[in-house]
Tab-separated table of C-alpha atoms (C1' of nucleotides) in Angstrom:
chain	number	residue	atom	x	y	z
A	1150	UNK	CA	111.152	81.416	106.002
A	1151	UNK	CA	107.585	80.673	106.717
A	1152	UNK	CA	106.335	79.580	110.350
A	1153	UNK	CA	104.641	76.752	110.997
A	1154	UNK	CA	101.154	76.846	108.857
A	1155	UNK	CA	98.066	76.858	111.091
A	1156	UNK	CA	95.137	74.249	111.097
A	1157	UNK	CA	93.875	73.611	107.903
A	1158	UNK	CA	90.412	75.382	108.738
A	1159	UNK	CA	88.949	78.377	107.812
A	1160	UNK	CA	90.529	80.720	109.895
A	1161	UNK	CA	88.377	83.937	110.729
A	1162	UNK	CA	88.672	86.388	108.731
A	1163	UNK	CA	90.686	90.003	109.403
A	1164	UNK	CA	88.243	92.332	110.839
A	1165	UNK	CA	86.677	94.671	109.132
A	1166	UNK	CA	88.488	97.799	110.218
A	1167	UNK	CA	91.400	96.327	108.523
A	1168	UNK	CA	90.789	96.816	104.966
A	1169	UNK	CA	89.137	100.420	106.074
A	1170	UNK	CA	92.316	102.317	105.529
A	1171	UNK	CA	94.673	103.681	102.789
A	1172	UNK	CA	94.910	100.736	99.898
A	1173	UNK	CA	98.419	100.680	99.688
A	1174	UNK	CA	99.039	100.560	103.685
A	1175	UNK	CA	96.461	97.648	103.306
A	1176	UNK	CA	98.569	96.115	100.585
A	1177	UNK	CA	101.335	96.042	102.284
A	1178	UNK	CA	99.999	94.092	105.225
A	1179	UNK	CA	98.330	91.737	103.291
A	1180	UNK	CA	101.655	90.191	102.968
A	1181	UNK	CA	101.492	87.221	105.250
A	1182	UNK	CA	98.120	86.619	104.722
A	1183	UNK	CA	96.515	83.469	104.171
A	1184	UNK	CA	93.942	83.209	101.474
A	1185	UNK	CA	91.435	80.356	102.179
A	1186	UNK	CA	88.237	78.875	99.665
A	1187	UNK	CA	86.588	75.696	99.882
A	1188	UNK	CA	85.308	74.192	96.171
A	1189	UNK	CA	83.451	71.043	96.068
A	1190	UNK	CA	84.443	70.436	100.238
A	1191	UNK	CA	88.172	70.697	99.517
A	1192	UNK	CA	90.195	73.264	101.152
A	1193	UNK	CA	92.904	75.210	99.197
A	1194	UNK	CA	94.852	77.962	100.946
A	1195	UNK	CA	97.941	79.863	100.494
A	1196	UNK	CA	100.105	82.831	102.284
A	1197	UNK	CA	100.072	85.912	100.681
A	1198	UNK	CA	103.452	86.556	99.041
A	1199	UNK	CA	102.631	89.669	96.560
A	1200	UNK	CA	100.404	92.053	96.375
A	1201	UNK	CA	99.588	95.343	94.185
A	1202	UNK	CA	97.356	98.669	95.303
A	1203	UNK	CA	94.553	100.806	92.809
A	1204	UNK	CA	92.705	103.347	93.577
A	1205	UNK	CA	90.316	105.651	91.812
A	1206	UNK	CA	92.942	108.314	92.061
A	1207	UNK	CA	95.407	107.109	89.488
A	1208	UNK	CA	94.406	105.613	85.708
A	1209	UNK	CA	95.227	101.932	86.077
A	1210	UNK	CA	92.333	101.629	88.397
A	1211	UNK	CA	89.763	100.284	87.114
A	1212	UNK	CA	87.302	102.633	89.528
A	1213	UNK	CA	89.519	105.475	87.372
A	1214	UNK	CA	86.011	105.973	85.082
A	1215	UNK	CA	83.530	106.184	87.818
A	1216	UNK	CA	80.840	103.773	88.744
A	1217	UNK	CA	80.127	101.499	86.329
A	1218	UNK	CA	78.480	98.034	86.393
A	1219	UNK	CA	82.135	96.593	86.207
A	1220	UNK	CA	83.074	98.969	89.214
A	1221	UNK	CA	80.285	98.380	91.356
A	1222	UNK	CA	81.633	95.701	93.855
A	1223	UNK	CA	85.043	98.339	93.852
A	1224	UNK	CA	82.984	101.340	95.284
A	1225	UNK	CA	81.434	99.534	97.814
A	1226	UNK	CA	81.961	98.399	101.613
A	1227	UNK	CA	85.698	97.499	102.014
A	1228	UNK	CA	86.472	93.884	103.220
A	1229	UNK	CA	84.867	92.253	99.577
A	1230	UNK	CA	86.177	90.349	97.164
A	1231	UNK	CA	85.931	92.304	93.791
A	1232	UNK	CA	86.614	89.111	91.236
A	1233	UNK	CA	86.646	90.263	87.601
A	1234	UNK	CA	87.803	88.939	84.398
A	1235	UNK	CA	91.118	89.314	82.521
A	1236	UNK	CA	91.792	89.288	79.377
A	1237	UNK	CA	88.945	87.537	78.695
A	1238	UNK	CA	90.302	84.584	79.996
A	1239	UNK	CA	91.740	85.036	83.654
A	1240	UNK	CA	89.853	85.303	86.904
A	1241	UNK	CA	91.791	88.337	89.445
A	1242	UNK	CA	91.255	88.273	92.514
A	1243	UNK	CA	91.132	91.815	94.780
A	1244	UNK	CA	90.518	92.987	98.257
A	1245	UNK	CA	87.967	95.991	98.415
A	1246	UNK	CA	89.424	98.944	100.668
A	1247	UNK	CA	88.818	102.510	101.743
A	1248	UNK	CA	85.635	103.390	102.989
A	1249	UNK	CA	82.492	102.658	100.610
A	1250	UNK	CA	82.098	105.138	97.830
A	1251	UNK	CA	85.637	105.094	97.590
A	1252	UNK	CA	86.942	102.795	94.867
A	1253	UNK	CA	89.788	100.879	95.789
A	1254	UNK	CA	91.797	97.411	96.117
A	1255	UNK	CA	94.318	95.107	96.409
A	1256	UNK	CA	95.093	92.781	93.848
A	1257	UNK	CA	96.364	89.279	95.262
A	1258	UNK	CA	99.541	88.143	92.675
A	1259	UNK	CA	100.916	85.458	94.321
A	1260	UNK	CA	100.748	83.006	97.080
A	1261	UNK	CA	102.989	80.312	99.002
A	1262	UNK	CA	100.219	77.109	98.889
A	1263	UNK	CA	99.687	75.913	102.353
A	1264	UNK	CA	96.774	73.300	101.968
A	1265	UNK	CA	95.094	71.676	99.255
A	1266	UNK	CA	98.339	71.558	97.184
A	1267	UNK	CA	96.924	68.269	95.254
A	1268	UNK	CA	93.797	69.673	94.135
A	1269	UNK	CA	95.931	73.091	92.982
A	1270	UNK	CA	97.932	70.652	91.144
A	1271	UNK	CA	94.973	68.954	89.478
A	1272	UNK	CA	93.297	72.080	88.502
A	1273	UNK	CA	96.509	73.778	87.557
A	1274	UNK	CA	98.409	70.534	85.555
A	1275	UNK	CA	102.016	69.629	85.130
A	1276	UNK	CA	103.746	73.460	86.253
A	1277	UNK	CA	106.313	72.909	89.316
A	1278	UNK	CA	105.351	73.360	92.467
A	1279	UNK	CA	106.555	76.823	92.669
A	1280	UNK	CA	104.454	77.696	90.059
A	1281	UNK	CA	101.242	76.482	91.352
A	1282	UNK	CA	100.394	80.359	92.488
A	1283	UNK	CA	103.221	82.464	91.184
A	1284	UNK	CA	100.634	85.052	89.483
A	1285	UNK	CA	97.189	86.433	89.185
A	1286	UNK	CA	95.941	84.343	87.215
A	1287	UNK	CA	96.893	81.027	88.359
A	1288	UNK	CA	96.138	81.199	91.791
A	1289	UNK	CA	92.310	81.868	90.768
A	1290	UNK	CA	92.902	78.801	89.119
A	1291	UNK	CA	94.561	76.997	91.834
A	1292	UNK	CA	91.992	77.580	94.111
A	1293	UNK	CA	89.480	77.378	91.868
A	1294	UNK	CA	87.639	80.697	92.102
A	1295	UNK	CA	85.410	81.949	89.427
A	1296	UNK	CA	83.655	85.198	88.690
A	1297	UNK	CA	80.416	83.957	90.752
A	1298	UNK	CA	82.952	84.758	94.132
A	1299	UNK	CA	82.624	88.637	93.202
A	1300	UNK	CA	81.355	90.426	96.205
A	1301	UNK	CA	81.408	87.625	98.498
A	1302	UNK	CA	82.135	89.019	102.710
A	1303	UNK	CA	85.787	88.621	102.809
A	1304	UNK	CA	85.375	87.775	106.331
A	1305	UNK	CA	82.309	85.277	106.292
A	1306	UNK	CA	83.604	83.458	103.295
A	1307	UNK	CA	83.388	81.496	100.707
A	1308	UNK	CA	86.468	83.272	100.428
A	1309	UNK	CA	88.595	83.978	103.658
A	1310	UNK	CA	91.635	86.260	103.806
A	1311	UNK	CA	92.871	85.485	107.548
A	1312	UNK	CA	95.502	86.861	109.630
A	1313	UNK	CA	99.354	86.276	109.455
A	1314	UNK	CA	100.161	83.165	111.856
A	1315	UNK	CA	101.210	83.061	115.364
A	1316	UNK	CA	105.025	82.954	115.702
A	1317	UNK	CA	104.772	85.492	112.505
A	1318	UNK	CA	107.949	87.294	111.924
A	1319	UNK	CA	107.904	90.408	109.595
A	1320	UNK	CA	109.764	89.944	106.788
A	1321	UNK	CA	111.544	92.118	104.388
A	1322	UNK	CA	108.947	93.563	101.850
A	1323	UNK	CA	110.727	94.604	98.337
A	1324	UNK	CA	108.553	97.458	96.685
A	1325	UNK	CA	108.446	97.945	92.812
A	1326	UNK	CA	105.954	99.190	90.197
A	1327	UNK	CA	103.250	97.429	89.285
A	1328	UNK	CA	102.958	94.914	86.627
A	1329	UNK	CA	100.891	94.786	83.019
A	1330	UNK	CA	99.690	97.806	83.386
A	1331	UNK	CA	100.393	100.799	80.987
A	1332	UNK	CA	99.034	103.978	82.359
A	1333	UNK	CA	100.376	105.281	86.580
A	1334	UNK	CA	103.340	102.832	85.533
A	1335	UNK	CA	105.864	104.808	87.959
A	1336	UNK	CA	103.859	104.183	91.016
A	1337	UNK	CA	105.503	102.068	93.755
A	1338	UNK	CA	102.661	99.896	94.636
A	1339	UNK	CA	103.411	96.501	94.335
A	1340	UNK	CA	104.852	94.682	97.472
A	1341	UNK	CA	106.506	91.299	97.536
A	1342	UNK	CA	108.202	89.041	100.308
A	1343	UNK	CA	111.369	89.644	99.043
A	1344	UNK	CA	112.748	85.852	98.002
A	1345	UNK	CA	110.043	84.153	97.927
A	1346	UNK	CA	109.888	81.669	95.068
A	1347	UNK	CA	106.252	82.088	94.739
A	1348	UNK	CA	106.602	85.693	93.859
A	1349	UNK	CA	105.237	86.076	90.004
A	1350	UNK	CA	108.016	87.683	87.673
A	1351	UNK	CA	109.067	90.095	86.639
A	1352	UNK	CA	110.475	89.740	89.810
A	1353	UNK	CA	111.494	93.242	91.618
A	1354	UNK	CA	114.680	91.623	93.223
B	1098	DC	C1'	75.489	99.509	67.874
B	1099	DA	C1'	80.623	98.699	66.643
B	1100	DT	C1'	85.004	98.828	68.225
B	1101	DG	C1'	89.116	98.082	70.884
B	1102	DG	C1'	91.711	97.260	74.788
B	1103	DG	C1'	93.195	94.966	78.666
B	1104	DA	C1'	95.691	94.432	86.600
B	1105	DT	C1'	97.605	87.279	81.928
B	1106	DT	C1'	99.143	82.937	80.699
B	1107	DG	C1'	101.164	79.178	78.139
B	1108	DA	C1'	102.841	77.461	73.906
B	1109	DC	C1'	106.091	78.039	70.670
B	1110	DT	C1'	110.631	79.900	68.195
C	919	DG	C1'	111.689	86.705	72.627
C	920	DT	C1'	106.699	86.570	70.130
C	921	DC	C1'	101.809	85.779	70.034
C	922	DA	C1'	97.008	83.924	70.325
C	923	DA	C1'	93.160	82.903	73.347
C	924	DT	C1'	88.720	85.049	74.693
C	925	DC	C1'	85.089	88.230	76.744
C	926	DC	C1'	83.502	91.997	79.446
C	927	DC	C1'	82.508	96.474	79.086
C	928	DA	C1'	83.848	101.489	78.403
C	929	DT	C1'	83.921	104.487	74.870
C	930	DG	C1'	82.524	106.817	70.723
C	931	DC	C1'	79.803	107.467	66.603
DNA sequence: CATGGGATTGACT
DNA sequence: GTCAATCCCATGC
């Protein structure tokens, strides 16, 4: 159970210490987040509900190469939205972490919407409710965030990843392996609010 | 410079 | 369950 959603503002951001440590600690608390971005003056937002980890350790990170063009927004200062395309077709939204030079992030899956569910449900057309967010992909699309949002202050905006609410109680996480990915398959680094109907599938649970 | 492969989704069988 | 859409960019010749 969610608490009560806060004011539909733009919260303030986390600070910036918080995405200066280990990705997949910083994936983890992510969960309870709220995402916030304002298109056109309309507010969307939505609690974090799943999240997976990369880092230029392990293959399926994009930073795995080195820096490249693509990579640049991944090796630098933590606390940045790295926004890149998928499949030629999707927009992903990450979190930059680690300190800068290393390259490393959290990929936002899913979220619970909080505000703005009418626009989400304009941009998104006839899914259910539940389905508004339940994956990479359409959340970008719910919110309407684009490519031009890569390396935009997580903190300042447009894009706003705020704390978990007052009145927040932790709840159980379910860890799996991560999802679409074909190379560091074993690793468990995705985390979900174990559940949740928002969660993408496969679903760990 | 040509090629191929995705951190996905939605439509269709 | 299968499969196309669609494009950035890393890789290799």
């Amino acid at each position: 159970m969610l608490p009560a959603p806060p004011l539909p503002s733009v919260s303030p951001g986390l600070h910036a210490g918080f995405y200066d440590r280990p990705v997949v600690e910083v994936a983890e608390d992510l969960i309870g987040c709220t995402v916030a971005f304002t298109r056109a003056g309309e507010l969307t937002s939505g609690v974090i509900v799943e999240t997976e980890a990369y880092h230029d350790s392990e293959p399926a990170c994009h930073a795995f190469a080195g820096l490249t063009p693509r990579t640049e927004t991944l090796f630098g200062p933590p606390g940045r939205a790295y926004v890149y395309r998928s499949y030629g077709v999707h927009a992903l939204l990450n979190a930059v972490c680690e300190p800068e030079g290393v390259g490393a992030a959290v990929l936002i899956r899913a979220l619970e919407p909080l505000w703005g569910i009418e626009a989400m449900r304009e941009r998104r057309g006839s899914v259910r409710d539940a389905d508004l967010c339940s994956g990479p992909g359409k959340l970008t699309q719910a919110l309407g965030i684009w490519l031009s949002e890569n390396g935009g202050d997580l903190r300042r905006g447009p894009i706003t990843i705020g704390p978990r609410a007052d009145g927040w109680v932790q709840p159980s996480i379910v860890v799996g392996t991560r999802v679409g990915i074909t190379k560091a398959v074993e690793l468990p680094w995705r985390f979900c609010m174990a559940g949740n109907r928002h969660v993408s599938s496969p679903r760990p649970w």
